[in-house]
Amino acid sequence: MRSLILLVGLGGVVLAPTRADADPAFLGIGLDSTPSTSGCRAMSITDESAAAVAGFQTGDAIVTFAGVAIPNCASLLSQIANHAPGDEVAVEVTRIAKRRPLTVTLTSRSEVTQRRMVGRKLDVPLIGLGDDYLDPIVFDRTTIAVMASSSCMDCTYVTSKLAHR
């Protein structure tokens, strides 16, 4: 059964799907949009993502993913979509003109967001208040969610999880 949570934030209203398949596999690289026939180049690596943990580096060109040749970024995205968070995948990259094998365990975007946020000090410059200034009793019962726009997928996930508590 599909359920939705209505989230209202700065800049819009978001319907957040709550099914497990709403949080697909996530590698964690920024893709080079330059057309290519020799792999998909990583322009950036998301901190604490599957790619970061596996040892991907900026500039790596992914040439195979799960045994499938990757001629361009569109084919990489298609291959990632065929997998689920938790899948272990053999990947081959070209780095400084040498092919290197890597093994990556795919995560989900929400898992990466959780790794990056949980247990970290929250600074909220918008209202000039950090979490270390909030009364612990109030903080245990209060959640403040500020979303800059309706396109913030990580914000939607976090807020939807909090709504189920």
PDB file of C-alpha atoms in Angstrom:
ATOM      1  CA  MET A   1       0.000   0.000   0.000  1.00  0.00           C
ATOM      2  CA  ARG A   2       1.379   3.380  -0.944  1.00  0.00           C
ATOM      3  CA  SER A   3       1.075   6.187   1.556  1.00  0.00           C
ATOM      4  CA  LEU A   4       2.028   9.820   1.270  1.00  0.00           C
ATOM      5  CA  ILE A   5       2.956  12.459   3.789  1.00  0.00           C
ATOM      6  CA  LEU A   6       2.241  16.094   3.040  1.00  0.00           C
ATOM      7  CA  LEU A   7       5.263  18.267   3.861  1.00  0.00           C
ATOM      8  CA  VAL A   8       5.059  22.032   3.818  1.00  0.00           C
ATOM      9  CA  GLY A   9       8.317  23.974   3.670  1.00  0.00           C
ATOM     10  CA  LEU A  10       9.748  27.241   2.452  1.00  0.00           C
ATOM     11  CA  GLY A  11       9.216  27.317  -1.272  1.00  0.00           C
ATOM     12  CA  GLY A  12       6.613  24.612  -1.717  1.00  0.00           C
ATOM     13  CA  VAL A  13       4.607  21.593  -0.748  1.00  0.00           C
ATOM     14  CA  VAL A  14       6.019  18.104  -1.195  1.00  0.00           C
ATOM     15  CA  LEU A  15       4.296  14.731  -1.234  1.00  0.00           C
ATOM     16  CA  ALA A  16       6.779  12.249   0.176  1.00  0.00           C
ATOM     17  CA  PRO A  17       6.381   8.595  -0.807  1.00  0.00           C
ATOM     18  CA  THR A  18       7.001   6.253   2.102  1.00  0.00           C
ATOM     19  CA  ARG A  19       7.510   2.922   0.313  1.00  0.00           C
ATOM     20  CA  ALA A  20      10.941   1.300   0.437  1.00  0.00           C
ATOM     21  CA  ASP A  21      11.240   1.473  -3.369  1.00  0.00           C
ATOM     22  CA  ALA A  22      11.020   5.251  -3.094  1.00  0.00           C
ATOM     23  CA  ASP A  23      14.654   5.199  -1.937  1.00  0.00           C
ATOM     24  CA  PRO A  24      16.589   3.566  -4.821  1.00  0.00           C
ATOM     25  CA  ALA A  25      20.247   2.583  -5.079  1.00  0.00           C
ATOM     26  CA  PHE A  26      22.684   5.501  -4.908  1.00  0.00           C
ATOM     27  CA  LEU A  27      26.360   5.476  -5.937  1.00  0.00           C
ATOM     28  CA  GLY A  28      27.297   9.002  -4.885  1.00  0.00           C
ATOM     29  CA  ILE A  29      29.190  10.580  -7.762  1.00  0.00           C
ATOM     30  CA  GLY A  30      28.631  13.826  -9.637  1.00  0.00           C
ATOM     31  CA  LEU A  31      28.554  12.987 -13.341  1.00  0.00           C
ATOM     32  CA  ASP A  32      30.413  14.741 -16.147  1.00  0.00           C
ATOM     33  CA  SER A  33      27.743  15.840 -18.614  1.00  0.00           C
ATOM     34  CA  THR A  34      30.199  15.952 -21.530  1.00  0.00           C
ATOM     35  CA  PRO A  35      29.139  13.394 -24.170  1.00  0.00           C
ATOM     36  CA  SER A  36      31.442  10.388 -24.081  1.00  0.00           C
ATOM     37  CA  THR A  37      31.870   6.926 -25.540  1.00  0.00           C
ATOM     38  CA  SER A  38      34.608   5.891 -23.117  1.00  0.00           C
ATOM     39  CA  GLY A  39      32.884   5.600 -19.769  1.00  0.00           C
ATOM     40  CA  CYS A  40      31.261   7.958 -17.324  1.00  0.00           C
ATOM     41  CA  ARG A  41      33.605  10.389 -15.592  1.00  0.00           C
ATOM     42  CA  ALA A  42      33.156  11.269 -11.911  1.00  0.00           C
ATOM     43  CA  MET A  43      33.326  15.036 -11.447  1.00  0.00           C
ATOM     44  CA  SER A  44      32.801  14.800  -7.676  1.00  0.00           C
ATOM     45  CA  ILE A  45      32.389  12.181  -4.957  1.00  0.00           C
ATOM     46  CA  THR A  46      29.695  12.581  -2.285  1.00  0.00           C
ATOM     47  CA  ASP A  47      31.135  12.350   1.239  1.00  0.00           C
ATOM     48  CA  GLU A  48      30.265   9.095   3.038  1.00  0.00           C
ATOM     49  CA  SER A  49      28.626   7.647  -0.097  1.00  0.00           C
ATOM     50  CA  ALA A  50      29.138   4.163  -1.526  1.00  0.00           C
ATOM     51  CA  ALA A  51      31.576   5.637  -4.063  1.00  0.00           C
ATOM     52  CA  ALA A  52      33.631   7.333  -1.335  1.00  0.00           C
ATOM     53  CA  VAL A  53      33.783   4.160   0.774  1.00  0.00           C
ATOM     54  CA  ALA A  54      34.819   2.086  -2.280  1.00  0.00           C
ATOM     55  CA  GLY A  55      37.695   4.462  -3.088  1.00  0.00           C
ATOM     56  CA  PHE A  56      36.399   6.302  -6.148  1.00  0.00           C
ATOM     57  CA  GLN A  57      38.320   9.478  -6.966  1.00  0.00           C
ATOM     58  CA  THR A  58      37.376  12.622  -8.843  1.00  0.00           C
ATOM     59  CA  GLY A  59      38.311  12.090 -12.487  1.00  0.00           C
ATOM     60  CA  ASP A  60      37.749   8.315 -12.483  1.00  0.00           C
ATOM     61  CA  ALA A  61      35.970   7.092 -15.614  1.00  0.00           C
ATOM     62  CA  ILE A  62      33.640   4.165 -14.903  1.00  0.00           C
ATOM     63  CA  VAL A  63      34.046   1.741 -17.810  1.00  0.00           C
ATOM     64  CA  THR A  64      32.245  -1.356 -16.453  1.00  0.00           C
ATOM     65  CA  PHE A  65      29.517  -1.761 -13.828  1.00  0.00           C
ATOM     66  CA  ALA A  66      28.413  -5.249 -12.733  1.00  0.00           C
ATOM     67  CA  GLY A  67      30.128  -6.721 -15.793  1.00  0.00           C
ATOM     68  CA  VAL A  68      28.359  -4.408 -18.247  1.00  0.00           C
ATOM     69  CA  ALA A  69      30.369  -2.012 -20.447  1.00  0.00           C
ATOM     70  CA  ILE A  70      29.586   1.631 -19.659  1.00  0.00           C
ATOM     71  CA  PRO A  71      29.991   3.806 -22.778  1.00  0.00           C
ATOM     72  CA  ASN A  72      28.438   6.928 -21.198  1.00  0.00           C
ATOM     73  CA  CYS A  73      26.719   8.312 -18.092  1.00  0.00           C
ATOM     74  CA  ALA A  74      23.216   7.426 -19.299  1.00  0.00           C
ATOM     75  CA  SER A  75      24.157   3.744 -19.362  1.00  0.00           C
ATOM     76  CA  LEU A  76      25.657   4.004 -15.858  1.00  0.00           C
ATOM     77  CA  LEU A  77      22.441   5.515 -14.507  1.00  0.00           C
ATOM     78  CA  SER A  78      20.475   2.731 -16.175  1.00  0.00           C
ATOM     79  CA  GLN A  79      22.672   0.070 -14.563  1.00  0.00           C
ATOM     80  CA  ILE A  80      22.413   1.656 -11.100  1.00  0.00           C
ATOM     81  CA  ALA A  81      18.614   1.688 -11.486  1.00  0.00           C
ATOM     82  CA  ASN A  82      18.725  -2.101 -11.980  1.00  0.00           C
ATOM     83  CA  HIS A  83      20.181  -2.553  -8.487  1.00  0.00           C
ATOM     84  CA  ALA A  84      19.014  -2.026  -4.929  1.00  0.00           C
ATOM     85  CA  PRO A  85      20.672  -0.536  -1.853  1.00  0.00           C
ATOM     86  CA  GLY A  86      22.933  -3.183  -0.328  1.00  0.00           C
ATOM     87  CA  ASP A  87      23.931  -4.781  -3.648  1.00  0.00           C
ATOM     88  CA  GLU A  88      27.672  -5.390  -3.977  1.00  0.00           C
ATOM     89  CA  VAL A  89      28.842  -4.521  -7.486  1.00  0.00           C
ATOM     90  CA  ALA A  90      32.158  -5.008  -9.292  1.00  0.00           C
ATOM     91  CA  VAL A  91      33.192  -1.814 -11.068  1.00  0.00           C
ATOM     92  CA  GLU A  92      36.136  -1.026 -13.289  1.00  0.00           C
ATOM     93  CA  VAL A  93      37.434   2.528 -13.593  1.00  0.00           C
ATOM     94  CA  THR A  94      40.107   4.172 -15.679  1.00  0.00           C
ATOM     95  CA  ARG A  95      42.336   6.331 -13.487  1.00  0.00           C
ATOM     96  CA  ILE A  96      45.401   8.052 -14.921  1.00  0.00           C
ATOM     97  CA  ALA A  97      45.276   5.841 -18.044  1.00  0.00           C
ATOM     98  CA  LYS A  98      45.178   2.599 -15.989  1.00  0.00           C
ATOM     99  CA  ARG A  99      42.184   0.330 -15.445  1.00  0.00           C
ATOM    100  CA  ARG A 100      41.488  -0.412 -11.795  1.00  0.00           C
ATOM    101  CA  PRO A 101      38.919  -2.754 -10.250  1.00  0.00           C
ATOM    102  CA  LEU A 102      36.740  -1.511  -7.392  1.00  0.00           C
ATOM    103  CA  THR A 103      33.978  -3.178  -5.416  1.00  0.00           C
ATOM    104  CA  VAL A 104      31.135  -0.960  -4.279  1.00  0.00           C
ATOM    105  CA  THR A 105      28.243  -1.734  -1.959  1.00  0.00           C
ATOM    106  CA  LEU A 106      25.422   0.510  -3.119  1.00  0.00           C
ATOM    107  CA  THR A 107      23.553   2.547  -0.538  1.00  0.00           C
ATOM    108  CA  SER A 108      20.504   4.763  -0.755  1.00  0.00           C
ATOM    109  CA  ARG A 109      20.504   8.544  -0.794  1.00  0.00           C
ATOM    110  CA  SER A 110      18.729   8.549   2.571  1.00  0.00           C
ATOM    111  CA  GLU A 111      21.400   6.313   4.119  1.00  0.00           C
ATOM    112  CA  VAL A 112      24.124   8.706   2.957  1.00  0.00           C
ATOM    113  CA  THR A 113      22.135  11.652   4.310  1.00  0.00           C
ATOM    114  CA  GLN A 114      21.745   9.903   7.645  1.00  0.00           C
ATOM    115  CA  ARG A 115      25.496   9.140   7.829  1.00  0.00           C
ATOM    116  CA  ARG A 116      26.263  12.782   7.101  1.00  0.00           C
ATOM    117  CA  MET A 117      23.724  14.258   9.559  1.00  0.00           C
ATOM    118  CA  VAL A 118      23.229  11.969  12.566  1.00  0.00           C
ATOM    119  CA  GLY A 119      25.381  12.862  15.542  1.00  0.00           C
ATOM    120  CA  ARG A 120      26.646  16.095  14.005  1.00  0.00           C
ATOM    121  CA  LYS A 121      26.143  19.573  15.414  1.00  0.00           C
ATOM    122  CA  LEU A 122      23.277  21.352  13.684  1.00  0.00           C
ATOM    123  CA  ASP A 123      23.906  25.010  12.892  1.00  0.00           C
ATOM    124  CA  VAL A 124      20.871  26.969  11.815  1.00  0.00           C
ATOM    125  CA  PRO A 125      22.163  30.379  10.710  1.00  0.00           C
ATOM    126  CA  LEU A 126      18.724  31.269   9.340  1.00  0.00           C
ATOM    127  CA  ILE A 127      17.357  31.634  12.863  1.00  0.00           C
ATOM    128  CA  GLY A 128      20.713  32.085  14.603  1.00  0.00           C
ATOM    129  CA  LEU A 129      20.386  29.038  16.834  1.00  0.00           C
ATOM    130  CA  GLY A 130      22.439  25.864  17.088  1.00  0.00           C
ATOM    131  CA  ASP A 131      21.236  22.595  18.605  1.00  0.00           C
ATOM    132  CA  ASP A 132      23.630  22.971  21.531  1.00  0.00           C
ATOM    133  CA  TYR A 133      21.563  25.958  22.704  1.00  0.00           C
ATOM    134  CA  LEU A 134      18.242  24.116  22.729  1.00  0.00           C
ATOM    135  CA  ASP A 135      16.963  22.805  26.033  1.00  0.00           C
ATOM    136  CA  PRO A 136      17.478  18.992  26.007  1.00  0.00           C
ATOM    137  CA  ILE A 137      13.915  18.300  27.177  1.00  0.00           C
ATOM    138  CA  VAL A 138      12.412  20.487  24.461  1.00  0.00           C
ATOM    139  CA  PHE A 139      14.849  19.161  21.857  1.00  0.00           C
ATOM    140  CA  ASP A 140      13.736  15.565  22.497  1.00  0.00           C
ATOM    141  CA  ARG A 141      10.169  16.497  21.585  1.00  0.00           C
ATOM    142  CA  THR A 142      10.639  19.173  18.928  1.00  0.00           C
ATOM    143  CA  THR A 143      11.699  18.852  15.327  1.00  0.00           C
ATOM    144  CA  ILE A 144      12.470  21.885  13.213  1.00  0.00           C
ATOM    145  CA  ALA A 145      12.546  21.278   9.463  1.00  0.00           C
ATOM    146  CA  VAL A 146      13.483  24.044   7.063  1.00  0.00           C
ATOM    147  CA  MET A 147      13.445  23.238   3.342  1.00  0.00           C
ATOM    148  CA  ALA A 148      14.705  25.793   0.864  1.00  0.00           C
ATOM    149  CA  SER A 149      12.757  24.295  -2.024  1.00  0.00           C
ATOM    150  CA  SER A 150      10.542  21.389  -2.934  1.00  0.00           C
ATOM    151  CA  SER A 151      13.412  19.739  -4.824  1.00  0.00           C
ATOM    152  CA  CYS A 152      15.340  18.830  -1.667  1.00  0.00           C
ATOM    153  CA  MET A 153      15.062  15.008  -1.810  1.00  0.00           C
ATOM    154  CA  ASP A 154      17.170  14.470   1.329  1.00  0.00           C
ATOM    155  CA  CYS A 155      15.029  16.922   3.314  1.00  0.00           C
ATOM    156  CA  THR A 156      11.881  15.140   2.199  1.00  0.00           C
ATOM    157  CA  TYR A 157      13.206  11.761   3.315  1.00  0.00           C
ATOM    158  CA  VAL A 158      14.405  12.953   6.713  1.00  0.00           C
ATOM    159  CA  THR A 159      11.182  14.818   7.422  1.00  0.00           C
ATOM    160  CA  SER A 160       9.035  11.859   6.362  1.00  0.00           C
ATOM    161  CA  LYS A 161      10.951   9.545   8.707  1.00  0.00           C
ATOM    162  CA  LEU A 162      10.514  11.985  11.584  1.00  0.00           C
ATOM    163  CA  ALA A 163       6.785  12.169  10.901  1.00  0.00           C
ATOM    164  CA  HIS A 164       6.507   8.423  11.569  1.00  0.00           C
ATOM    165  CA  ARG A 165       8.031   8.638  15.055  1.00  0.00           C
TER     166      ARG A 165
END
